[in-house]
Amino acid sequence: MKIKKLLVANRGEISLRILRTAKELGIQTIAVYSDADQGAPYVRFADEAVGIGPSNASQSYLHIEKILEVAKTFKADAIHPGYGFLSENPEFARKIIESGLIFIGPTPEAMALMGNKLAAKKAVSDYGIPLVPGAQTPIQHLENAKMVAEKIGYPILIKASAGGGGKGMRIVHHPSEINEQLERAISEAQSSFGDPSVFIEKLILSPKHIEIQILADHHQNIVHLFERECSIQRRHQKVIEEAPSPFVNAELRAAMGKAAVLVAKACGYQGAGTVEFIVDKDRNFFFLEMNTRLQVEHPVTEMITGVDLVKEQIEIAEGNQLRFTQSDLKINGHALEVRVYAEDPQNNFLPSTGQLKTYITPKGPGIRVDDGYVEGMEIPVYYDPMIAKLIVYAENRSLAIEKMKRAIEEYRIIGVKTTLSFCHWVMKHESFQSGKFTTGFIEDYFKPEMLQDNFSTEELEIAALISTFHLKTQNAGPILQKDQKPKSPWRKNRI
Ligand code: ADP
Ligand code: ADP
Ligand code: MG
């Protein structure tokens, strides 16, 4: 069935990104927004925009009934959940389908299965997918935990079965700590995810996080769109991503791709999804989990394959067959993405709220900025502090790194502290450049004092004032003497 009117149940950059593709496909669009997002670019971009309540997400972006009501009142025939919020909520998907609308994503059953890490492991183990050594059942007692830990050997990781977003994980190095950590893990799992079930995995040392993008239609066709390397992480959360991975050779790529397709088969998957693996230094890979939605880092895959993943999601949801087979897909060039957060990398990445007094994005060939803000806007305190995703594309990895450095240098953000300087530092790091880095990169190498503090907000504000003045006086006529070189206040600040 052709989709005529799409409601995007999300906000910020991802809402805008989805709305853009919908518009290109000739689909009418509806945006929903909370009080905090009234002035956001995505709200203006949509054909219709509907306020759904207070800034607090539980009263707006997480409010299933309100969103369904808007969909009915404004006659949407499909809903795209984006990522985060309700995107992995099977109840939301089920209610959308029960209302006679199309949910852009997998079936609620596949979502529920993969939303539980233990159930997912069980489902894929029948298909011969390698799992991280550990127990495939929930751990209820200390004795049980000790037995499993002894068997697989310390250090171990206690994980919440319903966990996500890097939360709900506890490392245990020594048997003496297991009691306390298990108790904490169980109570955290209950309070954060409403499900006390935890399990144990061996802690893989010096690993890489490598994930495979898949697409599956409603006609049993499944393809993978190669890997993304997401090993630059802070607190188990991705900060910088790239495709392809500098660590993956053709043989490993083929094996992981095949495994990912089998994972999709194991749960009867439909739509776009990501199969996450942890890879050890000997290139053994183990299934971690499947994310049943579009991911934050999906643009790097789009850049190297030329496939618009949102377009494919929509076409699959309409019931169309995939227009390409595995052998049609090729990797072209290299893409990098950095997440630009309103956080202070010199102060333990604490959120830095405030107004984007100056906001100028980098431009030029091979640069893509997926953002949800314009100059003058406030970064709301209610949601994830991500301002933008800066994505670059070039012929090869080293050119992509150079392009990313240039793009970061061109980005101008005044008013809030951002992670740009940190990302710039990563680009210049020998371990990052070698491609051999692991998920321990930040912990192993980063110290806040490594960032030069020559981008203090005050200095940048003065620089902005000077450049405004400079521009004005330039417009009024030349103010430089013949032999005088123009000086950029930005450059001065950086030296
Ligand atoms: P989430 O649902 O929070 O994303 P994941 O299982 O995907 O949970 O794990 C998040 C991150 O934690 C991984 O990307 C990886 O860096 C780390 N991690 C998870 N399991 C292991 C493990 N067994 N050994 C080492 N690191 C792990
Ligand atoms: P470097 O690594 O070049 O010694 P910094 O660590 O201070 O310098 O910053 C790295 C890059 O990040 C700079 O080139 C700059 O363009 C960018 N940057 C840092 N802070 C900001 C900011 N507040 N707004 C815009 N860009 C910034
Ligand atoms: Mg994960």
Coordinates of C-alpha atoms and ligand atoms in Angstrom, one line a residue:
M1 CA 0.0 0.0 0.0
K2 CA 1.4 3.4 -1.0
I3 CA 1.9 5.7 2.0
K4 CA 0.3 9.1 1.5
K5 CA 0.7 10.8 4.8
L6 CA 3.5 10.1 7.3
L7 CA 3.6 11.1 11.0
V8 CA 7.1 11.2 12.5
A9 CA 6.9 10.4 16.2
N10 CA 10.2 12.0 17.1
R11 CA 12.1 15.3 17.3
G12 CA 15.3 17.0 16.3
E13 CA 17.7 16.0 13.7
I14 CA 16.3 12.5 13.1
S15 CA 12.7 13.9 12.6
L16 CA 14.0 16.3 10.0
R17 CA 16.1 13.6 8.3
I18 CA 13.0 11.4 7.9
L19 CA 10.7 14.3 6.9
R20 CA 13.2 15.2 4.1
T21 CA 13.1 11.8 2.5
A22 CA 9.3 11.6 2.9
K23 CA 9.0 14.9 1.0
E24 CA 11.3 13.6 -1.8
L25 CA 9.0 10.6 -2.1
G26 CA 5.9 12.9 -2.5
I27 CA 4.5 11.9 0.9
Q28 CA 2.6 14.4 3.0
T29 CA 4.2 14.9 6.5
I30 CA 3.1 15.5 10.0
A31 CA 5.6 16.6 12.8
V32 CA 4.7 16.4 16.5
Y33 CA 6.4 18.6 19.0
S34 CA 6.6 19.3 22.7
D35 CA 6.6 22.8 24.2
A36 CA 10.4 22.9 24.2
D37 CA 10.6 22.2 20.5
Q38 CA 8.1 24.7 19.2
G39 CA 10.6 26.7 17.1
A40 CA 12.6 23.7 15.9
P41 CA 13.5 23.4 12.2
Y42 CA 11.8 20.0 11.8
V43 CA 8.5 21.6 13.0
R44 CA 8.7 24.2 10.3
F45 CA 9.8 21.7 7.7
A46 CA 6.7 19.4 8.0
D47 CA 3.5 20.1 6.0
E48 CA 1.6 20.0 9.3
A49 CA 2.9 20.3 12.9
V50 CA 1.0 19.4 16.0
G51 CA 1.9 20.3 19.6
I52 CA 1.6 17.2 21.8
G53 CA 2.2 18.6 25.2
P54 CA 4.8 19.5 27.9
S55 CA 8.5 19.3 27.3
N56 CA 8.9 16.3 29.6
A57 CA 9.1 13.4 27.2
S58 CA 6.8 11.2 29.2
Q59 CA 4.0 13.7 28.5
S60 CA 4.8 14.2 24.9
Y61 CA 7.2 12.0 22.8
L62 CA 6.6 8.9 24.9
H63 CA 2.8 9.4 25.2
I64 CA 1.4 6.7 22.9
E65 CA -2.2 7.7 23.1
K66 CA -1.6 11.3 22.3
I67 CA 0.5 10.4 19.3
L68 CA -2.1 7.9 18.0
E69 CA -4.8 10.6 18.4
V70 CA -2.9 13.1 16.3
A71 CA -2.3 10.4 13.7
K72 CA -6.0 9.7 13.5
T73 CA -7.2 13.3 13.6
F74 CA -4.7 14.4 10.9
K75 CA -5.3 11.3 8.8
A76 CA -1.8 9.8 8.7
D77 CA -1.6 6.4 7.2
A78 CA 1.9 5.6 8.6
I79 CA 4.1 6.4 11.6
H80 CA 7.9 6.5 11.6
P81 CA 9.3 6.2 15.2
G82 CA 12.9 7.4 14.5
Y83 CA 15.3 6.3 17.1
G84 CA 15.1 6.5 20.9
F85 CA 11.7 7.4 22.5
L86 CA 9.0 4.8 21.3
S87 CA 11.1 3.3 18.5
E88 CA 11.7 0.0 20.3
N89 CA 8.4 -0.2 22.1
P90 CA 6.4 -3.2 20.8
E91 CA 3.2 -1.9 22.4
F92 CA 3.4 1.3 20.3
A93 CA 4.0 -0.7 17.1
R94 CA 1.1 -3.0 18.0
K95 CA -1.3 -0.2 18.7
I96 CA -0.4 1.5 15.4
I97 CA -1.1 -1.6 13.5
E98 CA -4.4 -2.2 15.4
S99 CA -5.5 1.3 14.5
G100 CA -5.1 0.3 10.8
L101 CA -1.9 2.3 10.2
I102 CA 1.5 1.3 8.9
F103 CA 4.3 1.1 11.5
I104 CA 7.6 1.8 9.8
G105 CA 9.7 -0.9 11.4
P106 CA 9.6 -4.6 12.2
T107 CA 6.7 -6.6 13.6
P108 CA 6.0 -6.1 17.3
E109 CA 6.9 -9.7 17.8
A110 CA 10.4 -9.4 16.3
M111 CA 10.9 -6.2 18.2
A112 CA 9.9 -7.8 21.5
L113 CA 12.1 -10.7 20.9
M114 CA 15.2 -8.6 20.0
G115 CA 14.4 -6.1 22.8
N116 CA 15.3 -8.7 25.3
K117 CA 19.0 -9.5 25.1
L118 CA 18.6 -13.0 26.6
A119 CA 15.7 -14.0 24.4
A120 CA 17.6 -12.7 21.4
K121 CA 20.7 -14.7 22.2
K122 CA 18.5 -17.8 22.6
A123 CA 16.8 -17.2 19.3
V124 CA 20.0 -16.7 17.3
S125 CA 21.9 -19.6 19.0
D126 CA 19.8 -22.1 17.0
Y127 CA 21.2 -20.5 13.8
G128 CA 24.8 -21.1 14.8
I129 CA 25.6 -17.4 15.5
P130 CA 28.7 -17.1 17.8
L131 CA 27.7 -15.8 21.2
V132 CA 29.9 -14.2 23.9
P133 CA 30.7 -17.0 26.4
G134 CA 28.4 -16.9 29.4
A135 CA 25.1 -18.1 30.7
Q136 CA 22.1 -18.0 28.4
T137 CA 19.6 -17.9 31.2
P138 CA 18.9 -15.2 33.8
I139 CA 21.0 -15.2 36.9
Q140 CA 18.9 -15.3 40.1
H141 CA 21.2 -16.2 42.9
L142 CA 24.7 -15.5 43.9
E143 CA 25.6 -19.2 43.8
N144 CA 24.5 -19.4 40.2
A145 CA 26.5 -16.3 39.3
K146 CA 29.6 -17.6 41.0
M147 CA 29.4 -20.9 39.2
V148 CA 29.0 -19.2 35.7
A149 CA 31.8 -16.8 36.5
E150 CA 34.2 -19.6 37.6
K151 CA 33.4 -21.5 34.4
I152 CA 34.0 -18.7 32.0
G153 CA 36.7 -17.0 34.0
Y154 CA 37.0 -13.4 35.3
P155 CA 36.6 -10.6 34.4
I156 CA 32.9 -10.9 33.7
L157 CA 30.2 -8.5 32.7
I158 CA 26.8 -8.5 34.4
K159 CA 24.2 -7.1 32.0
A160 CA 20.5 -6.2 32.2
S161 CA 18.5 -8.2 29.8
A162 CA 16.3 -5.3 29.0
G163 CA 19.3 -2.8 29.0
G164 CA 20.1 -0.2 26.4
G165 CA 22.0 3.0 25.8
G166 CA 25.1 1.6 27.4
K167 CA 23.3 1.4 30.8
G168 CA 22.8 -1.5 33.1
M169 CA 26.3 -3.1 32.8
R170 CA 28.7 -4.0 35.6
I171 CA 32.2 -5.3 35.3
V172 CA 33.4 -7.8 37.9
H173 CA 37.2 -8.5 38.1
H174 CA 37.3 -10.6 41.2
P175 CA 35.1 -13.2 43.0
S176 CA 35.1 -11.0 46.1
E177 CA 33.1 -8.2 44.2
I178 CA 30.5 -10.4 42.6
N179 CA 27.9 -10.4 45.5
E180 CA 27.7 -6.6 45.7
Q181 CA 27.8 -6.1 41.9
L182 CA 25.1 -8.6 41.3
E183 CA 22.8 -7.0 43.8
R184 CA 23.4 -3.6 42.3
A185 CA 22.9 -4.8 38.8
I186 CA 19.6 -6.4 39.6
S187 CA 18.2 -3.4 41.4
E188 CA 19.4 -1.1 38.7
A189 CA 17.8 -3.3 36.0
Q190 CA 14.5 -3.1 37.9
S191 CA 14.6 0.7 38.5
S192 CA 15.9 1.7 35.0
F193 CA 14.2 -0.9 32.8
G194 CA 11.3 -2.3 34.9
D195 CA 12.8 -5.8 34.5
P196 CA 15.2 -7.2 37.1
S197 CA 16.5 -9.9 34.8
V198 CA 20.3 -9.9 34.4
F199 CA 22.8 -12.3 32.8
I200 CA 26.5 -12.9 32.7
E201 CA 28.9 -12.5 29.7
K202 CA 32.7 -12.9 29.6
L203 CA 34.3 -9.4 29.4
I204 CA 36.0 -9.4 26.0
L205 CA 39.3 -7.6 26.5
S206 CA 40.5 -4.9 24.1
P207 CA 37.5 -5.4 21.8
K208 CA 36.0 -3.6 18.8
H209 CA 32.4 -2.8 18.4
I210 CA 31.4 -3.6 14.8
E211 CA 27.9 -3.7 13.6
I212 CA 26.1 -4.8 10.4
Q213 CA 23.3 -2.8 8.8
I214 CA 20.6 -5.1 7.3
L215 CA 17.5 -4.5 5.2
A216 CA 14.8 -7.1 5.0
D217 CA 11.6 -6.9 2.9
H218 CA 8.2 -8.7 3.4
H219 CA 9.2 -11.2 0.8
Q220 CA 12.0 -13.1 2.5
N221 CA 14.7 -11.0 0.8
I222 CA 17.5 -9.9 3.2
V223 CA 20.7 -8.0 2.4
H224 CA 23.4 -6.5 4.5
L225 CA 24.9 -3.1 3.8
F226 CA 28.4 -3.9 5.3
E227 CA 29.7 -2.8 8.6
R228 CA 30.1 0.3 10.8
E229 CA 32.9 0.5 13.3
C230 CA 31.8 2.2 16.5
S231 CA 34.6 1.5 18.9
I232 CA 35.2 5.1 20.0
Q233 CA 32.8 4.9 23.0
R234 CA 32.4 6.7 26.3
R235 CA 30.6 4.8 29.0
H236 CA 29.6 2.1 26.4
Q237 CA 28.0 4.8 24.2
K238 CA 29.2 5.6 20.7
V239 CA 30.9 8.9 20.0
I240 CA 32.5 8.5 16.6
E241 CA 31.5 6.0 13.9
E242 CA 32.8 5.1 10.5
A243 CA 32.3 2.8 7.5
P244 CA 33.9 0.6 6.5
S245 CA 35.9 -0.5 9.5
P246 CA 39.7 -0.2 9.1
F247 CA 39.9 -3.6 11.0
V248 CA 37.6 -5.7 8.9
N249 CA 39.0 -7.5 5.9
A250 CA 36.9 -9.0 3.0
E251 CA 36.8 -12.5 4.7
L252 CA 35.6 -11.1 8.1
R253 CA 33.1 -8.8 6.3
A254 CA 31.6 -11.7 4.4
A255 CA 31.3 -13.9 7.6
M256 CA 29.8 -11.1 9.7
G257 CA 27.4 -10.1 6.9
K258 CA 26.2 -13.7 6.6
A259 CA 25.8 -14.0 10.4
A260 CA 23.8 -10.7 10.5
V261 CA 21.4 -11.9 7.7
L262 CA 20.9 -15.1 9.7
V263 CA 20.1 -13.1 12.8
A264 CA 17.4 -11.2 10.8
K265 CA 16.1 -14.6 9.7
A266 CA 16.0 -16.0 13.2
C267 CA 13.5 -13.3 14.3
G268 CA 11.6 -13.0 11.0
Y269 CA 12.8 -9.4 10.7
Q270 CA 11.3 -6.8 8.3
G271 CA 12.7 -3.3 7.7
A272 CA 16.1 -1.8 8.5
G273 CA 17.9 -3.1 11.5
T274 CA 21.4 -3.4 13.0
V275 CA 23.1 -6.5 14.3
E276 CA 25.8 -5.5 16.8
F277 CA 28.9 -7.7 17.4
I278 CA 31.9 -7.4 19.7
V279 CA 35.1 -8.5 17.9
D280 CA 38.2 -9.6 19.8
K281 CA 41.8 -8.8 18.7
D282 CA 42.0 -12.2 16.8
R283 CA 39.0 -11.2 14.7
N284 CA 36.6 -13.6 16.5
F285 CA 33.2 -12.0 16.5
F286 CA 30.3 -12.5 18.9
F287 CA 26.7 -11.4 18.7
L288 CA 25.8 -8.7 21.2
E289 CA 22.3 -7.6 20.3
M290 CA 20.0 -6.4 17.5
N291 CA 18.7 -2.9 17.3
T292 CA 15.3 -2.9 15.6
R293 CA 15.3 0.6 14.2
L294 CA 17.2 3.2 12.3
Q295 CA 20.5 4.0 14.2
V296 CA 22.0 7.4 14.9
E297 CA 25.1 6.5 12.9
H298 CA 23.1 5.2 9.8
P299 CA 24.5 8.1 7.6
V300 CA 28.0 6.6 7.3
T301 CA 26.4 3.5 5.6
E302 CA 24.4 5.7 3.3
M303 CA 27.5 7.6 2.2
I304 CA 29.5 4.4 1.3
T305 CA 26.6 2.5 -0.3
G306 CA 24.6 5.3 -1.9
V307 CA 21.4 3.8 -0.3
D308 CA 18.9 6.1 1.4
L309 CA 18.0 3.9 4.4
V310 CA 14.9 5.9 5.2
K311 CA 13.6 5.5 1.7
E312 CA 14.2 1.8 1.9
Q313 CA 12.4 1.6 5.2
I314 CA 9.4 3.4 3.7
E315 CA 9.4 1.2 0.6
I316 CA 9.6 -2.0 2.6
A317 CA 6.7 -0.8 4.8
E318 CA 4.7 -0.3 1.7
G319 CA 5.2 -3.9 0.9
N320 CA 7.7 -3.5 -2.0
Q321 CA 10.4 -5.9 -2.8
L322 CA 14.0 -4.8 -2.3
R323 CA 15.2 -3.3 -5.6
F324 CA 18.7 -4.7 -5.2
T325 CA 20.4 -8.0 -4.3
Q326 CA 23.5 -8.5 -2.2
S327 CA 25.8 -8.5 -5.3
D328 CA 24.5 -5.1 -6.4
L329 CA 25.8 -3.5 -3.2
K330 CA 29.3 -2.2 -3.2
I331 CA 31.5 -0.2 -0.8
N332 CA 32.6 3.1 -2.2
G333 CA 35.1 5.3 -0.3
H334 CA 35.1 6.0 3.4
A335 CA 32.7 7.9 5.7
L336 CA 33.2 9.2 9.3
E337 CA 30.7 10.6 11.7
V338 CA 31.3 12.6 14.9
R339 CA 28.5 13.3 17.3
V340 CA 28.5 17.0 18.3
Y341 CA 27.2 17.1 21.8
A342 CA 26.5 20.2 24.0
E343 CA 28.9 18.8 26.6
D344 CA 32.1 20.1 28.1
P345 CA 34.9 17.6 27.2
Q346 CA 37.2 19.5 29.6
N347 CA 34.9 18.9 32.5
N348 CA 34.0 15.3 32.4
F349 CA 31.6 15.8 29.5
L350 CA 29.0 17.5 31.7
P351 CA 26.0 18.8 29.7
S352 CA 26.4 22.4 28.7
T353 CA 23.1 24.0 28.2
G354 CA 22.4 27.4 26.8
Q355 CA 21.7 29.3 23.6
L356 CA 23.5 28.8 20.3
K357 CA 24.6 32.4 20.0
T358 CA 26.6 31.6 16.9
Y359 CA 26.0 28.5 14.9
I360 CA 27.7 28.1 11.5
T361 CA 28.1 24.6 10.0
P362 CA 30.9 23.5 7.8
K363 CA 30.3 23.2 4.0
G364 CA 31.9 21.8 0.9
P365 CA 32.2 18.6 -1.0
G366 CA 31.8 15.4 1.0
I367 CA 30.3 17.1 4.0
R368 CA 26.9 16.3 5.5
V369 CA 25.5 17.8 8.7
D370 CA 22.4 16.2 10.2
D371 CA 21.3 18.7 12.8
G372 CA 18.1 19.9 14.5
Y373 CA 19.1 23.5 15.4
V374 CA 19.6 26.9 14.0
E375 CA 21.4 29.9 15.4
G376 CA 19.6 31.5 18.3
M377 CA 18.0 28.3 19.6
E378 CA 18.3 27.0 23.1
I379 CA 19.5 23.4 23.7
P380 CA 16.6 22.0 25.7
V381 CA 17.6 20.3 29.0
Y382 CA 14.9 17.7 28.6
Y383 CA 16.4 15.5 25.9
D384 CA 19.7 14.1 24.6
P385 CA 22.2 17.0 24.3
M386 CA 23.2 16.0 20.7
I387 CA 23.4 19.2 18.6
A388 CA 24.4 17.6 15.3
K389 CA 26.0 14.7 13.5
L390 CA 28.9 15.8 11.3
I391 CA 29.5 13.3 8.6
V392 CA 32.3 13.4 6.0
Y393 CA 32.9 11.3 2.9
A394 CA 36.1 10.8 0.9
E395 CA 37.9 8.4 -1.3
N396 CA 39.7 6.7 1.5
R397 CA 40.1 6.8 5.3
S398 CA 43.1 9.1 5.5
L399 CA 41.4 11.7 3.2
A400 CA 38.2 11.3 5.3
I401 CA 40.2 12.1 8.5
E402 CA 41.7 15.2 6.9
K403 CA 38.3 16.3 5.7
M404 CA 36.8 15.8 9.2
K405 CA 39.6 17.9 10.7
R406 CA 38.9 20.7 8.3
A407 CA 35.1 20.4 8.8
I408 CA 35.5 20.6 12.6
E409 CA 37.8 23.6 12.3
E410 CA 35.1 25.3 10.1
Y411 CA 32.3 24.6 12.6
R412 CA 31.5 27.6 14.7
I413 CA 29.4 27.1 17.9
I414 CA 29.3 29.9 20.5
G415 CA 27.1 29.8 23.5
V416 CA 27.5 26.2 24.7
K417 CA 30.5 24.0 25.1
T418 CA 30.7 21.2 22.6
T419 CA 32.5 17.9 21.9
L420 CA 34.0 19.2 18.7
S421 CA 37.4 19.9 20.2
F422 CA 37.5 16.4 21.6
C423 CA 36.6 14.9 18.2
H424 CA 39.3 16.9 16.6
W425 CA 41.8 15.5 19.1
V426 CA 40.7 12.0 18.3
M427 CA 41.2 12.6 14.5
K428 CA 44.8 13.6 15.2
H429 CA 45.5 10.6 17.5
E430 CA 48.0 8.0 16.3
S431 CA 45.9 5.1 17.6
F432 CA 42.8 6.4 15.8
Q433 CA 44.7 7.0 12.6
S434 CA 46.2 3.5 12.7
G435 CA 42.7 2.0 12.9
K436 CA 43.8 -0.3 15.7
F437 CA 41.9 1.4 18.5
T438 CA 39.5 -0.5 20.8
T439 CA 36.5 0.5 22.9
G440 CA 39.1 1.4 25.6
F441 CA 40.4 4.3 23.5
I442 CA 39.1 7.2 25.5
E443 CA 39.9 5.6 28.9
D444 CA 43.4 4.7 27.7
Y445 CA 44.4 7.9 26.0
F446 CA 42.2 10.9 26.8
K447 CA 42.9 13.5 29.5
P448 CA 40.9 16.7 29.5
E449 CA 44.1 18.8 29.6
M450 CA 45.1 17.5 26.2
L451 CA 42.5 19.9 24.7
Q452 CA 43.9 23.3 24.3
D453 CA 41.7 25.8 26.1
N454 CA 41.9 28.3 23.4
F455 CA 38.2 28.1 22.5
S456 CA 36.8 29.5 25.7
T457 CA 33.3 30.8 25.2
E458 CA 34.4 34.4 26.2
E459 CA 37.2 34.4 23.6
L460 CA 34.9 33.1 20.9
E461 CA 32.3 35.7 21.7
I462 CA 34.9 38.5 21.4
A463 CA 36.0 36.9 18.2
A464 CA 32.5 36.9 16.9
L465 CA 32.0 40.5 17.8
I466 CA 35.3 41.5 16.0
S467 CA 34.3 39.6 12.9
T468 CA 30.9 41.2 12.8
F469 CA 32.6 44.6 13.1
H470 CA 35.1 43.6 10.5
L471 CA 32.5 42.6 8.1
K472 CA 30.6 45.8 8.6
T473 CA 33.6 48.0 8.1
Q474 CA 34.5 46.0 5.1
N475 CA 31.2 46.7 3.6
A476 CA 31.8 50.4 4.2
G477 CA 35.0 50.3 2.2
P478 CA 38.6 49.0 2.5
I479 CA 40.1 49.6 5.9
L480 CA 43.4 47.7 5.3
Q481 CA 46.5 49.3 4.0
K482 CA 48.0 47.9 0.8
D483 CA 50.7 45.8 2.5
Q484 CA 48.5 44.8 5.5
K485 CA 47.3 41.2 5.6
P486 CA 43.8 40.6 6.8
K487 CA 43.7 38.8 10.1
S488 CA 41.0 36.4 11.0
P489 CA 40.1 36.5 14.7
W490 CA 39.3 32.8 14.4
R491 CA 42.8 32.0 13.3
K492 CA 44.3 34.2 16.0
N493 CA 42.4 32.3 18.6
R494 CA 43.5 29.0 17.3
I495 CA 47.2 29.6 17.2
Ligands
ADP1 P1 23.4 -1.6 24.8 O1 22.0 -2.2 24.7 O2 23.5 -0.7 26.0 O3 23.8 -1.0 23.6 P2 25.3 -3.7 24.2 O4 25.2 -5.1 24.6 O5 25.2 -3.3 22.8 O6 24.3 -2.8 25.1 O7 26.7 -3.2 24.7 C1 27.1 -1.8 24.7 C2 28.7 -1.7 24.7 O8 29.2 -2.3 25.8 C3 29.3 -2.4 23.5 O9 29.4 -1.6 22.4 C4 30.7 -2.7 24.0 O10 31.5 -1.6 23.9 C5 30.4 -3.0 25.5 N1 30.2 -4.5 25.8 C6 29.1 -5.1 25.8 N2 29.3 -6.4 26.0 C7 30.6 -6.6 26.2 C8 31.4 -7.7 26.5 N3 30.9 -9.0 26.7 N4 32.8 -7.5 26.6 C9 33.3 -6.3 26.4 N5 32.6 -5.2 26.1 C10 31.2 -5.4 26.0
ADP2 P1 43.4 21.9 18.5 O1 43.0 20.5 18.6 O2 43.5 22.3 17.0 O3 44.6 22.2 19.2 P2 41.1 22.6 20.1 O4 41.2 21.3 20.8 O5 40.9 23.8 20.9 O6 42.3 22.8 19.1 O7 39.9 22.5 19.1 C1 39.9 21.6 18.0 C2 38.9 22.1 17.0 O8 37.6 22.1 17.5 C3 39.2 23.5 16.6 O9 39.9 23.6 15.4 C4 37.9 24.2 16.5 O10 37.5 24.6 15.2 C5 36.9 23.3 17.1 N1 36.2 23.9 18.2 C6 36.5 23.8 19.5 N2 35.6 24.4 20.3 C7 34.7 25.0 19.5 C8 33.6 25.8 19.6 N3 33.1 26.1 20.8 N4 32.9 26.1 18.5 C9 33.3 25.7 17.3 N5 34.4 25.0 17.1 C10 35.1 24.6 18.2
MG3 MG 24.2 -1.9 21.8

